[in-house]
Amino acid sequence: LVAKRRRGDLGRGYRMSTGSLPTLVDLARKSLLQKESLAIPALEQLPPQMFPPLFEDAFTARLKDTLKALVRIWPFDTLPLGALMKEPQLDILKAVLDGLDMRPTRRCKLRTLDLRSIHGAFWSACVHACPPGLVGRMQPVQHSPRMCARSAVKVMANLCLSDIMPNEFLAYLFQWVKKNPRTVHLCCRKLKISATFLYSIRKLLDLLELGCIQEVNVRSTWHLSTLAKFTFYLGRMSNLQKLCLSHICVSTDSSPEEQEEHISHFTSQFLRLNRLRRLHMRGVSFLQDHLDRVLRCLSAPLEALSITNCVLSEADLVHLSQCPNTDELKHLYLSCVPLTSLRLEPLRVLLETVASTLRTLDFLDCEITDSQLDALLPALSRCSQLTTCCFYGNKFSMETMQGLMRHTGNLNKLRLELYPAPLESYNAQGVIQRARFFELCRDLLGILKEIREPQGVMFSTRPCRNCDKRVLYSMDMPYQCQCPEPA
Ligand SMILES: [Zn+2]
Ligand SMILES: [Zn+2]
Ligand SMILES: [Zn+2]
């Protein structure tokens, strides 16, 4: 066997100039993989640098015994398998887990099997030989050491739990984790849930170390009662930084008392989430007149808050502006919250409070009117850190738009500014007059250009009635849909 016979050469090879490396390594790789049964005993003699390229070769050739053997003596802290597998491959997973099941040798340094598609650099850098230092860099990210220390092996995976049975890849992984409760730690930092009912995913949630979860994204429509049940898990996610909820609906067959109880259940768990920095709530119908209940239970300042596709009351806006945990907001999203009939004074107060931190402000489709915006403008012009703002879908006249341009004019960090078509762009029937729209946009952009060099400014009409596309005016370029312009 070439690799065995030339072990000495190989060692010397690594001290030679890098130019001569590929031939030696390639030679060894080739011969090792030609005779799997002969190669396996030789693996123990190889330098660590040889392992990644060999693993890749064995992976591509699906040499399961070699994979198993490589895992058993893997000389790095992490095996970033997810970066190699573009799609879940059950036979590969089986081979790797078998390797982990075998009694590890003294040489084995493997502590983390990473199934996430990150660490691609590990493999690409190792095509011929690991550059020095990569071994060190493959140390796992320091994270809840108490939790992870007691398990011999950590399996990292970002999971998506849905109503349908997990695919055979995940099912096998879950079975394996269940079989080794004391030595294996399934570590999920980002969890997506697209299950409608909790009972279908309970067993899987129970397998997870909840303290490791940093992000939860609930993507299916839940009844308030389901959310209340989920809080049993939520409250134990002590490292949760980001929570996204979408479409939490209140069913008509539950009494107001029951609803109250569900809301209390949910918000009470917030008190335990003292790492929560990003809270995104889309279509969460119980928020109306209850926003204070949620905000009051936050235990730390939020970095990002989005309340979108919701109905809010004036009292909600007051609570939003008075909550101490919205004082340092960097990102505020209120898209699709109808504001036309509300006094926006509380939002002015909020903008003043967050003036030194706010970077993103999203008022998409809020239907704000002229007089409402006028009240916000002085506060808006003080948000000096703002990089992105969106006012699409609001009802501003040309005069108000001119005022808006002058007030955002001194916000030098703005990179993306999205403004609605002035009301004068539409005719009496509400149909966009494109030539008129482009002309007004040119004027408005002119006001901005007198004050600063705008980076990315777009004006947009309401979506076209035919094709649902918006007519845009981006910097000095018009973009329109292909529909014939109505006379
Ligand atoms: Zn963990
Ligand atoms: Zn419902
Ligand atoms: Zn159209």
Coordinates of C-alpha atoms and ligand atoms in Angstrom, one line a residue:
L1 CA 0.0 0.0 0.0
V2 CA 1.5 3.2 -1.1
A3 CA 0.4 5.2 1.9
K4 CA 1.8 2.6 4.3
R5 CA 5.1 2.2 2.5
R6 CA 5.6 5.9 2.0
R7 CA 4.6 7.1 5.4
G8 CA 8.0 8.5 5.9
D9 CA 7.9 10.3 2.5
L10 CA 4.5 11.7 3.3
G11 CA 5.8 13.2 6.6
R12 CA 8.6 14.7 4.7
G13 CA 6.2 15.8 2.0
Y14 CA 4.5 18.1 4.4
R15 CA 7.7 19.9 5.1
M16 CA 8.4 20.4 1.4
S17 CA 7.1 23.4 -0.6
T18 CA 3.4 23.4 -1.1
G19 CA 3.9 23.0 -4.8
S20 CA 4.8 19.4 -4.5
L21 CA 2.0 18.5 -2.0
P22 CA -0.9 17.6 -4.3
T23 CA 0.9 14.7 -6.0
L24 CA 1.8 13.0 -2.8
V25 CA -1.5 13.5 -1.1
D26 CA -3.4 12.6 -4.3
L27 CA -1.4 9.5 -4.6
A28 CA -2.2 8.4 -1.1
R29 CA -5.9 9.3 -1.5
K30 CA -6.1 7.3 -4.6
S31 CA -4.5 4.2 -3.3
L32 CA -6.2 4.3 0.0
L33 CA -9.6 4.3 -1.6
Q34 CA -8.9 1.7 -4.2
K35 CA -8.8 -1.2 -1.7
E36 CA -11.2 -0.2 1.1
S37 CA -10.5 -3.3 3.2
L38 CA -6.7 -2.8 3.1
A39 CA -6.9 0.9 3.6
I40 CA -8.8 1.0 6.8
P41 CA -6.0 -0.3 9.1
A42 CA -3.7 2.2 7.5
L43 CA -5.9 5.2 8.4
E44 CA -4.6 5.3 12.0
Q45 CA -1.2 6.2 10.7
L46 CA -2.2 9.2 8.7
P47 CA -1.6 12.8 9.6
P48 CA -4.7 14.8 10.5
Q49 CA -4.4 16.9 7.3
M50 CA -5.2 13.8 5.3
F51 CA -8.6 13.2 6.9
P52 CA -10.8 15.9 5.3
P53 CA -9.8 15.0 1.7
L54 CA -10.1 11.3 2.4
F55 CA -13.4 11.8 4.0
E56 CA -14.6 13.7 0.9
D57 CA -13.4 11.0 -1.4
A58 CA -15.1 8.3 0.7
F59 CA -18.2 10.4 0.8
T60 CA -18.3 10.8 -3.0
A61 CA -17.5 7.2 -3.6
R62 CA -20.0 6.2 -0.8
L63 CA -17.4 3.9 0.9
K64 CA -19.3 3.4 4.1
D65 CA -16.8 1.3 5.9
T66 CA -14.1 3.9 5.3
L67 CA -16.4 6.7 6.4
K68 CA -17.1 4.7 9.6
A69 CA -13.5 4.1 10.2
L70 CA -12.6 7.8 9.6
V71 CA -15.2 9.0 12.1
R72 CA -13.9 6.6 14.7
I73 CA -10.5 8.2 14.6
W74 CA -11.5 11.7 13.4
P75 CA -8.7 14.0 14.6
F76 CA -10.8 17.2 14.7
D77 CA -13.2 18.6 17.2
T78 CA -15.9 19.0 14.5
L79 CA -17.1 17.0 11.6
P80 CA -19.1 19.5 9.4
L81 CA -21.0 16.9 7.5
G82 CA -23.9 19.2 6.7
A83 CA -21.6 21.3 4.5
L84 CA -20.8 18.2 2.4
M85 CA -24.3 16.8 2.1
K86 CA -26.2 19.1 -0.2
E87 CA -29.3 17.0 0.5
P88 CA -30.0 14.6 3.4
Q89 CA -28.4 11.2 2.6
L90 CA -29.5 8.4 4.9
D91 CA -26.8 5.9 4.0
I92 CA -24.1 8.5 4.8
L93 CA -25.7 9.5 8.1
K94 CA -26.0 5.8 9.0
A95 CA -22.3 5.2 8.3
V96 CA -21.3 8.3 10.3
L97 CA -23.5 7.4 13.3
D98 CA -22.2 3.9 13.2
G99 CA -18.7 5.3 13.4
L100 CA -19.8 7.3 16.5
D101 CA -21.4 4.2 18.0
M102 CA -18.2 2.2 17.9
R103 CA -15.9 2.5 20.9
P104 CA -14.0 5.7 20.1
T105 CA -10.2 5.4 20.0
R106 CA -7.9 7.5 22.0
R107 CA -7.1 9.4 18.9
C108 CA -10.7 10.5 18.2
K109 CA -11.2 14.2 19.0
L110 CA -14.7 14.3 17.5
R111 CA -17.1 16.1 19.8
T112 CA -19.5 17.7 17.4
L113 CA -21.2 16.3 14.3
D114 CA -22.5 19.4 12.5
L115 CA -25.4 18.7 10.2
R116 CA -25.9 22.4 9.3
S117 CA -24.8 23.6 5.9
I118 CA -22.2 25.9 7.4
H119 CA -18.4 25.5 7.7
G120 CA -18.1 24.9 3.9
A121 CA -14.6 26.4 4.2
F122 CA -13.5 23.4 6.2
W123 CA -13.8 21.2 3.1
S124 CA -12.8 23.6 0.4
A125 CA -9.6 24.6 2.3
C126 CA -8.8 20.9 2.7
V127 CA -9.0 19.8 -0.9
H128 CA -5.2 19.2 -0.9
A129 CA -4.1 19.8 2.7
C130 CA -5.4 21.7 5.7
P131 CA -3.7 25.0 6.1
P132 CA -2.1 25.2 9.5
G133 CA -4.5 26.8 12.0
L134 CA -7.7 25.3 10.6
V135 CA -7.6 22.6 13.2
G136 CA -7.7 25.3 15.9
R137 CA -10.5 27.2 14.1
M138 CA -12.7 24.1 14.1
Q139 CA -13.2 24.3 17.8
P140 CA -16.9 24.6 18.5
V141 CA -18.4 27.9 19.3
Q142 CA -18.5 28.3 23.1
H143 CA -22.1 27.9 24.0
S144 CA -24.0 26.8 27.1
P145 CA -21.1 24.8 28.4
R146 CA -23.0 23.4 31.3
M147 CA -25.5 21.9 28.9
C148 CA -23.2 20.5 26.4
A149 CA -20.4 19.3 28.7
R150 CA -22.1 16.2 30.0
S151 CA -22.7 14.7 26.6
A152 CA -19.9 12.9 24.7
V153 CA -21.2 13.9 21.3
K154 CA -23.1 16.9 20.2
V155 CA -25.2 16.8 17.0
M156 CA -25.9 20.2 15.6
A157 CA -28.9 20.6 13.3
N158 CA -31.4 23.3 12.5
L159 CA -34.7 21.6 12.5
C160 CA -38.1 22.2 11.0
L161 CA -40.9 20.4 12.7
S162 CA -44.1 19.8 10.7
D163 CA -47.3 17.8 11.0
I164 CA -46.1 15.2 8.5
M165 CA -43.8 12.5 9.8
P166 CA -40.2 13.5 9.6
N167 CA -38.4 12.2 6.5
E168 CA -36.4 9.0 7.0
F169 CA -33.2 10.9 7.5
L170 CA -34.5 12.9 10.4
A171 CA -36.4 9.9 11.7
Y172 CA -33.2 7.9 11.8
L173 CA -31.4 10.7 13.5
F174 CA -34.1 11.1 16.1
Q175 CA -34.1 7.3 16.8
W176 CA -30.4 7.4 17.3
V177 CA -30.5 10.3 19.6
K178 CA -33.3 8.6 21.6
K179 CA -31.1 5.5 21.9
N180 CA -28.2 7.4 23.4
P181 CA -29.8 9.8 25.8
R182 CA -26.9 10.1 28.1
T183 CA -24.1 10.4 25.5
V184 CA -25.7 12.4 22.7
H185 CA -26.9 15.9 22.8
L186 CA -29.1 17.1 19.9
C187 CA -28.3 20.8 19.7
C188 CA -30.7 22.9 17.7
R189 CA -30.1 26.7 17.6
K190 CA -32.7 27.5 15.0
L191 CA -36.0 25.8 15.1
K192 CA -38.8 26.2 12.6
I193 CA -42.3 24.9 13.4
S194 CA -44.8 24.5 10.6
A195 CA -47.0 22.1 12.4
T196 CA -50.6 23.1 13.0
F197 CA -51.0 21.0 16.1
L198 CA -48.5 20.5 19.0
Y199 CA -49.3 16.9 19.6
S200 CA -47.7 15.9 16.3
I201 CA -44.3 17.4 17.3
R202 CA -44.4 17.0 21.1
K203 CA -42.1 13.9 21.1
L204 CA -39.6 15.7 18.9
L205 CA -39.6 18.8 21.1
D206 CA -39.0 16.6 24.1
L207 CA -35.8 15.3 22.4
L208 CA -34.4 18.8 22.2
E209 CA -32.3 20.6 24.8
L210 CA -34.5 23.7 24.9
G211 CA -31.8 25.8 26.5
C212 CA -29.8 25.6 23.3
I213 CA -32.5 27.1 21.0
Q214 CA -31.7 30.7 20.0
E215 CA -34.3 31.2 17.3
V216 CA -37.9 30.0 17.0
N217 CA -39.9 30.6 13.9
V218 CA -43.6 29.5 14.0
R219 CA -44.8 29.5 10.5
S220 CA -48.2 28.0 10.6
T221 CA -51.5 29.3 11.7
W222 CA -52.1 28.6 15.4
H223 CA -55.0 29.0 17.6
L224 CA -54.4 31.0 20.7
S225 CA -54.9 27.8 22.8
T226 CA -52.1 26.1 20.8
L227 CA -49.8 29.0 21.6
A228 CA -50.7 28.8 25.2
K229 CA -49.7 25.1 25.2
F230 CA -46.5 25.9 23.4
T231 CA -45.5 28.2 26.2
F232 CA -44.6 25.1 28.2
Y233 CA -41.7 24.8 25.9
L234 CA -41.1 28.5 25.3
G235 CA -40.5 29.3 28.9
R236 CA -37.6 26.8 29.0
M237 CA -35.8 28.3 26.0
S238 CA -33.6 30.4 28.3
N239 CA -31.3 31.4 25.5
L240 CA -33.9 32.4 23.0
Q241 CA -32.9 35.6 21.2
K242 CA -35.5 35.7 18.4
L243 CA -39.1 34.7 18.3
C244 CA -41.3 34.9 15.2
L245 CA -45.0 34.2 15.4
S246 CA -47.3 34.4 12.5
H247 CA -51.1 34.1 12.3
I248 CA -52.2 33.4 15.8
C249 CA -56.0 33.5 15.7
V250 CA -58.5 33.6 18.4
S251 CA -61.2 31.0 17.9
T252 CA -64.7 32.1 18.3
D253 CA -65.7 29.1 20.4
S254 CA -63.5 30.1 23.3
S255 CA -64.9 32.4 26.0
P256 CA -63.2 35.8 26.8
E257 CA -62.1 34.3 30.1
E258 CA -60.4 31.4 28.4
Q259 CA -58.7 33.8 26.0
E260 CA -57.5 35.9 28.9
E261 CA -56.0 32.8 30.5
H262 CA -54.3 31.8 27.3
I263 CA -52.7 35.3 26.9
S264 CA -51.6 35.2 30.5
H265 CA -50.0 31.8 29.9
F266 CA -48.1 33.1 27.0
T267 CA -46.9 36.4 28.4
S268 CA -45.9 34.9 31.8
Q269 CA -43.2 32.9 30.0
F270 CA -41.7 36.0 28.5
L271 CA -40.4 36.9 31.9
R272 CA -38.0 34.0 31.7
L273 CA -36.7 34.9 28.2
N274 CA -34.1 37.4 29.3
R275 CA -32.1 37.0 26.2
L276 CA -34.9 37.8 23.8
R277 CA -33.9 40.7 21.6
R278 CA -36.0 40.2 18.5
L279 CA -39.8 39.8 18.6
H280 CA -41.7 39.4 15.3
M281 CA -45.5 39.1 15.4
R282 CA -47.4 38.9 12.2
G283 CA -51.1 38.5 12.1
V284 CA -51.3 37.9 15.8
S285 CA -54.9 38.8 16.3
F286 CA -55.1 39.0 20.1
L287 CA -52.6 41.9 20.3
Q288 CA -55.4 44.4 19.8
D289 CA -55.9 46.1 23.2
H290 CA -53.5 43.6 24.7
L291 CA -50.1 44.8 23.5
D292 CA -49.3 46.1 27.0
R293 CA -49.7 42.5 28.3
V294 CA -46.9 41.3 26.0
L295 CA -44.7 44.3 26.4
R296 CA -45.0 44.4 30.1
C297 CA -43.6 40.9 30.4
L298 CA -40.5 41.5 28.4
S299 CA -37.5 41.3 30.7
A300 CA -34.8 43.0 28.5
P301 CA -34.7 45.8 25.9
L302 CA -35.6 44.7 22.4
E303 CA -33.4 45.3 19.4
A304 CA -36.1 44.5 16.8
L305 CA -39.9 44.6 17.1
S306 CA -42.3 43.9 14.4
I307 CA -46.0 44.0 14.7
T308 CA -47.4 43.5 11.2
N309 CA -50.7 42.6 9.7
C310 CA -52.3 43.3 13.0
V311 CA -55.0 45.8 14.3
L312 CA -53.8 48.0 17.1
S313 CA -55.7 50.5 19.2
E314 CA -54.5 53.9 20.3
A315 CA -54.0 52.5 23.8
D316 CA -51.6 49.9 22.2
L317 CA -49.6 52.7 20.6
V318 CA -49.4 54.5 24.0
H319 CA -48.0 51.3 25.6
L320 CA -45.6 50.8 22.8
S321 CA -44.2 54.3 23.4
Q322 CA -44.0 54.0 27.2
C323 CA -42.6 50.5 27.4
P324 CA -39.0 50.8 28.7
N325 CA -38.0 47.7 26.7
T326 CA -38.6 49.5 23.4
D327 CA -36.3 52.4 24.3
E328 CA -33.3 51.0 22.4
L329 CA -35.0 49.6 19.3
K330 CA -32.9 49.4 16.2
H331 CA -35.6 48.0 13.9
L332 CA -39.3 48.8 14.1
Y333 CA -41.7 47.2 11.6
L334 CA -45.4 48.2 11.6
S335 CA -46.3 47.2 8.1
C336 CA -50.0 46.5 7.3
V337 CA -51.2 48.0 10.6
P338 CA -54.0 50.4 9.7
L339 CA -53.2 53.7 11.4
T340 CA -55.5 56.1 9.6
S341 CA -58.0 56.5 12.4
L342 CA -55.5 56.7 15.3
R343 CA -53.7 59.6 16.9
L344 CA -50.0 59.1 16.2
E345 CA -48.7 61.2 19.0
P346 CA -47.4 58.1 20.8
L347 CA -45.4 57.1 17.8
R348 CA -43.9 60.6 17.8
V349 CA -42.8 60.0 21.4
L350 CA -41.4 56.6 20.5
L351 CA -39.4 57.9 17.5
E352 CA -37.9 60.6 19.8
T353 CA -37.0 57.9 22.3
V354 CA -35.3 55.7 19.8
A355 CA -33.8 58.5 17.7
S356 CA -30.2 57.6 18.5
T357 CA -30.6 53.8 17.9
L358 CA -33.2 53.3 15.2
R359 CA -31.9 51.9 11.9
T360 CA -35.0 50.5 10.2
L361 CA -38.4 52.0 10.1
D362 CA -41.2 50.2 8.2
F363 CA -44.6 51.9 7.7
L364 CA -45.6 49.8 4.7
D365 CA -49.3 50.0 3.9
C366 CA -50.2 51.8 7.2
E367 CA -52.4 54.3 5.4
I368 CA -51.0 57.2 7.3
T369 CA -52.5 60.5 6.2
D370 CA -51.0 64.0 5.6
S371 CA -51.8 65.5 9.0
Q372 CA -50.6 62.3 10.8
L373 CA -47.3 62.4 9.1
D374 CA -46.8 66.1 9.8
A375 CA -46.9 65.2 13.5
L376 CA -44.2 62.6 13.1
L377 CA -41.8 64.6 10.9
P378 CA -39.8 66.5 13.6
A379 CA -39.1 63.3 15.5
L380 CA -38.3 61.4 12.3
S381 CA -35.7 64.0 11.3
R382 CA -33.8 63.3 14.5
C383 CA -33.4 59.5 13.7
S384 CA -29.8 60.1 12.6
Q385 CA -28.9 56.4 12.5
L386 CA -31.7 55.4 10.1
T387 CA -30.5 53.4 7.1
T388 CA -33.8 52.0 5.8
C389 CA -37.2 53.5 5.8
C390 CA -40.4 52.4 4.0
F391 CA -43.5 54.6 3.5
Y392 CA -45.0 52.7 0.6
G393 CA -48.8 52.4 0.8
N394 CA -49.5 55.7 2.7
K395 CA -51.7 58.5 1.5
F396 CA -49.5 61.6 1.2
S397 CA -50.1 64.7 -0.9
M398 CA -47.3 66.3 -2.9
E399 CA -47.0 69.0 -0.3
T400 CA -46.6 66.5 2.5
M401 CA -44.1 64.5 0.4
Q402 CA -42.0 67.7 -0.1
G403 CA -42.0 68.1 3.7
L404 CA -41.0 64.5 4.1
M405 CA -38.1 64.9 1.7
R406 CA -36.8 68.0 3.6
H407 CA -37.0 66.1 6.9
T408 CA -35.3 62.9 5.7
G409 CA -32.8 65.1 3.8
N410 CA -30.4 65.4 6.7
L411 CA -30.5 61.7 7.5
N412 CA -27.1 61.0 6.0
K413 CA -27.0 57.2 6.7
L414 CA -30.1 56.4 4.7
R415 CA -29.3 53.8 2.1
L416 CA -32.8 52.7 1.1
E417 CA -35.8 55.0 1.1
L418 CA -39.1 53.9 -0.1
Y419 CA -41.8 56.5 -0.7
P420 CA -45.4 56.3 -1.9
A421 CA -46.6 58.0 -5.1
P422 CA -48.0 61.4 -4.2
L423 CA -51.8 61.4 -4.3
E424 CA -51.6 63.9 -7.2
S425 CA -50.3 61.0 -9.3
Y426 CA -53.8 59.5 -9.4
N427 CA -56.8 60.7 -11.3
A428 CA -60.2 61.2 -9.7
Q429 CA -61.0 57.5 -10.3
G430 CA -57.9 56.5 -8.4
V431 CA -56.0 55.4 -11.6
I432 CA -52.3 56.2 -11.8
Q433 CA -51.2 58.8 -14.4
R434 CA -47.8 57.5 -15.2
A435 CA -46.3 60.5 -16.9
R436 CA -47.6 62.8 -14.1
F437 CA -46.2 60.3 -11.4
F438 CA -42.7 60.3 -13.0
E439 CA -42.7 64.1 -13.2
L440 CA -43.6 64.4 -9.5
C441 CA -41.0 61.9 -8.5
R442 CA -38.3 63.9 -10.4
D443 CA -39.3 67.0 -8.5
L444 CA -39.2 65.2 -5.1
L445 CA -35.8 63.5 -5.9
G446 CA -34.6 67.0 -6.8
I447 CA -35.4 68.3 -3.3
L448 CA -33.4 65.4 -1.8
K449 CA -30.4 65.9 -4.1
E450 CA -30.2 69.6 -3.1
I451 CA -29.5 68.4 0.5
R452 CA -27.5 65.2 0.1
E453 CA -26.4 62.5 -2.4
P454 CA -29.3 59.9 -2.2
Q455 CA -28.1 56.2 -2.4
G456 CA -31.3 54.3 -3.1
V457 CA -34.6 56.1 -3.4
M458 CA -37.8 54.5 -4.8
F459 CA -41.2 55.8 -5.3
S460 CA -44.1 53.4 -5.8
T461 CA -47.7 53.4 -6.8
R462 CA -50.3 51.2 -5.3
P463 CA -50.2 47.7 -6.9
C464 CA -51.6 47.7 -10.4
R465 CA -55.3 46.6 -10.6
N466 CA -54.5 44.2 -13.4
C467 CA -51.2 42.6 -12.6
D468 CA -50.6 43.5 -9.0
K469 CA -47.2 45.0 -9.9
R470 CA -46.3 48.4 -8.7
V471 CA -45.2 51.2 -11.0
L472 CA -41.8 52.3 -9.7
Y473 CA -39.6 55.3 -10.1
S474 CA -36.1 54.3 -8.8
M475 CA -33.6 57.1 -8.6
D476 CA -34.0 58.5 -12.1
M477 CA -35.3 55.3 -13.8
P478 CA -39.0 54.6 -14.3
Y479 CA -40.2 51.0 -14.1
Q480 CA -43.8 50.2 -15.2
C481 CA -45.9 47.1 -15.6
Q482 CA -46.8 46.0 -19.2
C483 CA -50.5 46.7 -18.8
P484 CA -51.9 49.4 -21.2
E485 CA -52.4 52.7 -19.4
P486 CA -56.1 53.4 -19.0
A487 CA -57.1 56.6 -20.7
Ligands
ZN1 ZN -26.4 22.6 22.8
ZN2 ZN -58.6 30.0 13.6
ZN3 ZN -50.2 46.1 -14.5

